[in-house]
Short mmCIF file of C-alpha atoms in Angstrom, two decimals:
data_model
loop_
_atom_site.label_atom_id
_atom_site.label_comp_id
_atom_site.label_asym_id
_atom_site.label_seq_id
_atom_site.Cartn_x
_atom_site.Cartn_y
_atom_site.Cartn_z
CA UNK A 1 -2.49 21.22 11.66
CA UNK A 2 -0.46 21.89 8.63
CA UNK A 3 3.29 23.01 9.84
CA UNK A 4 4.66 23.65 6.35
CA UNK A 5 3.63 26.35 3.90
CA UNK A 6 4.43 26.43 0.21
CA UNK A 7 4.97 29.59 -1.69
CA UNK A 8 3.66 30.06 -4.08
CA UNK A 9 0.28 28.11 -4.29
CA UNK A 10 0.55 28.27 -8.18
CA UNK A 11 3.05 28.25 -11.12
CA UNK A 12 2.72 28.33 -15.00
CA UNK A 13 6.14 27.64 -16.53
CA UNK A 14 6.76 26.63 -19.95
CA UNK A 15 8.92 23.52 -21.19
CA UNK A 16 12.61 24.24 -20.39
CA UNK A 17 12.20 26.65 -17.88
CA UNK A 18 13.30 26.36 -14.20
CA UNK A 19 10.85 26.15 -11.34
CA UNK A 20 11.39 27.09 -7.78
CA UNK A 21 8.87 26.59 -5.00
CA UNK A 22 9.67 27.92 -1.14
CA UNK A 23 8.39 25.72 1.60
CA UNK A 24 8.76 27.49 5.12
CA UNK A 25 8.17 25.97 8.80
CA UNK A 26 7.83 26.98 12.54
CA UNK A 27 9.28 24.15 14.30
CA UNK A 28 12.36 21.92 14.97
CA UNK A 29 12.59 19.61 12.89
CA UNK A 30 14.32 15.94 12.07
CA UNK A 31 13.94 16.14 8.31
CA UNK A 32 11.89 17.75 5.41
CA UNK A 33 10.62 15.96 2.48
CA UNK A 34 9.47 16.93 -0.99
CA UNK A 35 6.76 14.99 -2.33
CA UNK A 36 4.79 15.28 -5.78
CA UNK A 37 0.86 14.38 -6.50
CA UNK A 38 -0.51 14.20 -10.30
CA UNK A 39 -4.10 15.06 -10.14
CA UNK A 40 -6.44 11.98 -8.44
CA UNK A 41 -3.53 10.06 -7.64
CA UNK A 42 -1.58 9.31 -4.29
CA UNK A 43 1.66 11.44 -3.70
CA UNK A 44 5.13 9.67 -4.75
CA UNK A 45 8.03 10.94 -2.23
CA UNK A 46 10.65 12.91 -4.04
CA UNK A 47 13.69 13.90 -1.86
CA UNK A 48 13.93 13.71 2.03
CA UNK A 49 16.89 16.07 3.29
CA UNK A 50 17.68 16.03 7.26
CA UNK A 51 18.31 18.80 9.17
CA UNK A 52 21.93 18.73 9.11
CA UNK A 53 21.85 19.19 5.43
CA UNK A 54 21.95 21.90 3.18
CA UNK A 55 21.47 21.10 -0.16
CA UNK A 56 20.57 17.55 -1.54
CA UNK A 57 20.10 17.17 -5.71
CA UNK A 58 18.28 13.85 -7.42
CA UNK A 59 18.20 13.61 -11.02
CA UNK A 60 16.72 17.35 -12.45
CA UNK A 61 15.39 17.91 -8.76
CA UNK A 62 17.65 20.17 -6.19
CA UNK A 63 16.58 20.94 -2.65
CA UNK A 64 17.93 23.48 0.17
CA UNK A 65 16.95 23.35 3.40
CA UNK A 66 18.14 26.81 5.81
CA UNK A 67 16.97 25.69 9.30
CA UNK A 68 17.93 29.13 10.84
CA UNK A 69 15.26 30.32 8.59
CA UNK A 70 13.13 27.79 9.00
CA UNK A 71 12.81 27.01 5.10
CA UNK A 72 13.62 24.51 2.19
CA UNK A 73 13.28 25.38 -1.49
CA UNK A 74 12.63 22.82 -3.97
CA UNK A 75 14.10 23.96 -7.60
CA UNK A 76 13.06 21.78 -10.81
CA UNK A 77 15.66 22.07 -13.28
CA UNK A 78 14.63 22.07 -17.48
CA UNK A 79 11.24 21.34 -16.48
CA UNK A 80 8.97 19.48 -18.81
CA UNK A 81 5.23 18.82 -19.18
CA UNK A 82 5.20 15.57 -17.19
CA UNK A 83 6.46 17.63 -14.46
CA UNK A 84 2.95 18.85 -14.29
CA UNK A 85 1.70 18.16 -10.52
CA UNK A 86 1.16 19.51 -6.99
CA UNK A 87 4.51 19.91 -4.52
CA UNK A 88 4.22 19.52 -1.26
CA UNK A 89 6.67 19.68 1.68
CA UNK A 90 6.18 17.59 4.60
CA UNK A 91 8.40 18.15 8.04
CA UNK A 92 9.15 15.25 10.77
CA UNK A 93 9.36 17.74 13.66
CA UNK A 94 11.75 16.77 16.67
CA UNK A 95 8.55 17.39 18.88
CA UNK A 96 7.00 14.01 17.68
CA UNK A 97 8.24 10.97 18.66
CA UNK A 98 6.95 8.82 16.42
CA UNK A 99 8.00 10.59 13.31
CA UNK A 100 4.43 11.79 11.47
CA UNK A 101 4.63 14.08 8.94
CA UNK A 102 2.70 17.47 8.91
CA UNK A 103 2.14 18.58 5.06
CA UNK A 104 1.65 21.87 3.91
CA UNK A 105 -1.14 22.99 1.35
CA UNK A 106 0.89 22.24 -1.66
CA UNK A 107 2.22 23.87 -4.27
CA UNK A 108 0.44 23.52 -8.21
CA UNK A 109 2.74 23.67 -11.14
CA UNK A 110 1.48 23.69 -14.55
CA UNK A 111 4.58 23.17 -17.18
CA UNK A 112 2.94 24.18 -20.76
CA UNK A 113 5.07 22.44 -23.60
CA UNK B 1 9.61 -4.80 -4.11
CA UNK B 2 7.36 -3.33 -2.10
CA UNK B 3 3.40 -2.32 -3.07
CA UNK B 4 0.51 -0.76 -1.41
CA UNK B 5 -2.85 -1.60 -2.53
CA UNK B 6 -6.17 1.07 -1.97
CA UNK B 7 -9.73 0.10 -2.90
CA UNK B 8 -12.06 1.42 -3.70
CA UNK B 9 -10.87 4.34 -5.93
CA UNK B 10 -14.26 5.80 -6.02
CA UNK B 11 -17.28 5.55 -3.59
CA UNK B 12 -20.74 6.94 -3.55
CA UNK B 13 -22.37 6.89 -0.32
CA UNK B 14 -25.70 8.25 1.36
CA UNK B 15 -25.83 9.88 4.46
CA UNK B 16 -26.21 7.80 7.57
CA UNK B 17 -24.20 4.73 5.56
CA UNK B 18 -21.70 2.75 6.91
CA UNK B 19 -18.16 2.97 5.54
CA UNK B 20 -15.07 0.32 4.97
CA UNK B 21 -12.11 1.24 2.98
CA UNK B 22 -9.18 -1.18 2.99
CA UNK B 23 -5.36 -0.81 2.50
CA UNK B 24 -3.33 -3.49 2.28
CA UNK B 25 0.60 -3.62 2.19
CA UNK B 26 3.20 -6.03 -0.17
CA UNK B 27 6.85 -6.70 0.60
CA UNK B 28 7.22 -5.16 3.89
CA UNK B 29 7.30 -5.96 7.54
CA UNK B 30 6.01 -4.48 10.41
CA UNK B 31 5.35 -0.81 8.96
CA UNK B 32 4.04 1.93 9.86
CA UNK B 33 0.75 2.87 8.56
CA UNK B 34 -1.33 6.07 8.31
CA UNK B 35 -5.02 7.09 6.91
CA UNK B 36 -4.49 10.76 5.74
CA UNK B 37 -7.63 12.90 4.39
CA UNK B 38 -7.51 15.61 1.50
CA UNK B 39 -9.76 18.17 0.93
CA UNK B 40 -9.52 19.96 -2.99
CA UNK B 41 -6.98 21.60 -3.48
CA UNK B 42 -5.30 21.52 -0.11
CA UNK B 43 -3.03 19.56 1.98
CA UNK B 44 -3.08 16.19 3.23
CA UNK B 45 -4.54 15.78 6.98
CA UNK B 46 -3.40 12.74 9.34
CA UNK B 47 -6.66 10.92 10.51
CA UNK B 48 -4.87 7.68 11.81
CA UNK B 49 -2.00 5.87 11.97
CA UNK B 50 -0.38 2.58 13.68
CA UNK B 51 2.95 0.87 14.13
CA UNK B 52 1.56 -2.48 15.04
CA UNK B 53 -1.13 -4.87 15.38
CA UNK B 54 -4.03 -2.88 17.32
CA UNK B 55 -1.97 -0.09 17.54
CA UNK B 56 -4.02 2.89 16.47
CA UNK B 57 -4.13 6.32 17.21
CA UNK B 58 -6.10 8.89 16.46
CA UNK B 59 -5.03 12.42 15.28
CA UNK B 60 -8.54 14.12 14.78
CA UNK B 61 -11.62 13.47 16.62
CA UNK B 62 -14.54 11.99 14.42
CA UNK B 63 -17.03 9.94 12.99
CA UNK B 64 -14.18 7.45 11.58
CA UNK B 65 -12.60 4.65 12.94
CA UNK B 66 -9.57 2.67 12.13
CA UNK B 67 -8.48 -0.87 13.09
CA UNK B 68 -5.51 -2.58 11.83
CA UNK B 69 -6.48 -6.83 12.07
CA UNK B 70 -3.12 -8.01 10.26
CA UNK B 71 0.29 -6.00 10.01
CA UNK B 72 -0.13 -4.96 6.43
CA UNK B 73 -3.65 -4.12 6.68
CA UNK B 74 -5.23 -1.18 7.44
CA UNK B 75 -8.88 -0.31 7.24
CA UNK B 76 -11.05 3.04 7.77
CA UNK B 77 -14.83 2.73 8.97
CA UNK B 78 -17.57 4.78 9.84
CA UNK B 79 -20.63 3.46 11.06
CA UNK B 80 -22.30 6.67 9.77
CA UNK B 81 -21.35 8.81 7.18
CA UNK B 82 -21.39 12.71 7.11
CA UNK B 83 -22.03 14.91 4.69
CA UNK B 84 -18.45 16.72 5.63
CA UNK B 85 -17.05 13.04 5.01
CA UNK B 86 -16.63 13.85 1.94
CA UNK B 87 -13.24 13.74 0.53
CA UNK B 88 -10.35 12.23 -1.04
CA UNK B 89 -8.41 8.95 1.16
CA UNK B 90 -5.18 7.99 0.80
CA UNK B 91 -3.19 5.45 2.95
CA UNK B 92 0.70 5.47 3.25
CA UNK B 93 2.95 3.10 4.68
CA UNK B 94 6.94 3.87 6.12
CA UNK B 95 9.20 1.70 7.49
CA UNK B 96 9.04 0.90 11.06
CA UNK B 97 9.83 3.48 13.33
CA UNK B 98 9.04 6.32 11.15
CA UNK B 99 11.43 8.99 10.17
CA UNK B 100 11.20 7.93 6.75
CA UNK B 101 9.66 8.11 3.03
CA UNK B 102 6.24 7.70 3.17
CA UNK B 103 4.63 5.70 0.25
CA UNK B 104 1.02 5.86 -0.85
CA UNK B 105 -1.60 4.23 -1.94
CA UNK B 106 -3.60 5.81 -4.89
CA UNK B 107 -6.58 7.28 -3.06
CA UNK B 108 -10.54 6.47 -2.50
CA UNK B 109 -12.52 9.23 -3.99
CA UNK B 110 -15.66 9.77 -1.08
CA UNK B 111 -18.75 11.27 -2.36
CA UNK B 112 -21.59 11.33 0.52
CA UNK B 113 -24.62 12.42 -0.82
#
């Protein structure tokens, strides 16, 4: 079962612009983590941010995670066209002992130059 | 440094076939290890995964199977493939004891026909 949802399922940006993708969850959870897929490829792990974390940046990338809301945002700063991928968010809930990940559906951003 | 190593990256298989896809891990000790499935455009769904020797479990009932005959490798079998086998493969490896990055492989591409 897929725990995390992304919002929204697509995004056209152009070069420079900022993009901002919503990831939302329904259960307790240990951490959240960001990862990216370019199309026919595996997905490369972006940012992991626990849950007593708020905010967490790496390079152009920023992520928020509100656990009273049961949501993380992932933000992409001066985007550019090799930013071109699906996101997805992935949660370790606290239910699961041995730490698997549930992903959501993804998110697919297209950054035109 | 550590690598992860997928193979095939394509497959075309009749129905009824049998089915072996390998995954092998570089630079690491006693991982975890995990066979996810993706269908287009959606999320990534957990099939197997294993923190040791033997160790498997299984997340979704099936036609697959997955053994694990050496700590870094991990291989996916069917003794007879569906049509709804179809799909995209990836394999992912995390330190042991979970609760970490995962890292993938880059995917087998499953066509049954």
């Amino acid at each position: 079962s897929q725990q995390g949802e992304e919002d929204p399922q697509a995004l056209s940006i152009q070069e420079g612009e900022n993009a901002t993708m919503n990831c939302s969850y329904k259960t307790s959870i240990n951490n959240l983590q960001w990862y990216r897929q370019n199309s026919g490829r595996g997905l490369v792990h972006l940012i992991l941010i626990r849950s007593n974390e708020r905010e967490k940046h790496s390079g152009r990338l920023r992520v928020t995670l509100d656990t009273s809301k049961k949501s993380s945002s992932l933000l992409i700063t001066a985007s550019r066209a090799a930013d071109t991928a699906s996101y997805f968010c992935a949660t370790d809930a606290i239910s699961d002992s041995w730490g698997k990940l549930q992903f959501g559906a993804g998110t697919q951003v297209v950054v035109t130059p | 440094s550590q690598t992860i190593h997928q193979w095939p990256a394509t497959l075309v298989q009749p129905v009824g076939s049998p089915l072996s896809l390998e995954c092998t891990v570089e630079g690491t000790s006693n991982p975890n290890l995990y066979w996810y499935r993706q269908a287009a455009g959606r999320g990534l769904q957990l099939l197997f995964y294993s923190v040791g020797i033997g160790q498997i479990s299984s997340e979704v009932p099936q036609n697959l199977s997955a053994s694990r005959p050496q700590d870094r490798q991990f291989i996916l079998s069917s003794k007879k493939l569906l049509l709804s086998d179809s799909g995209f493969y990836l394999c992912a490896w995390s330190a042991r004891g979970g609760r970490q990055p995962q890292h993938f492989g880059d995917g087998t591409r499953l066509s049954i026909l």
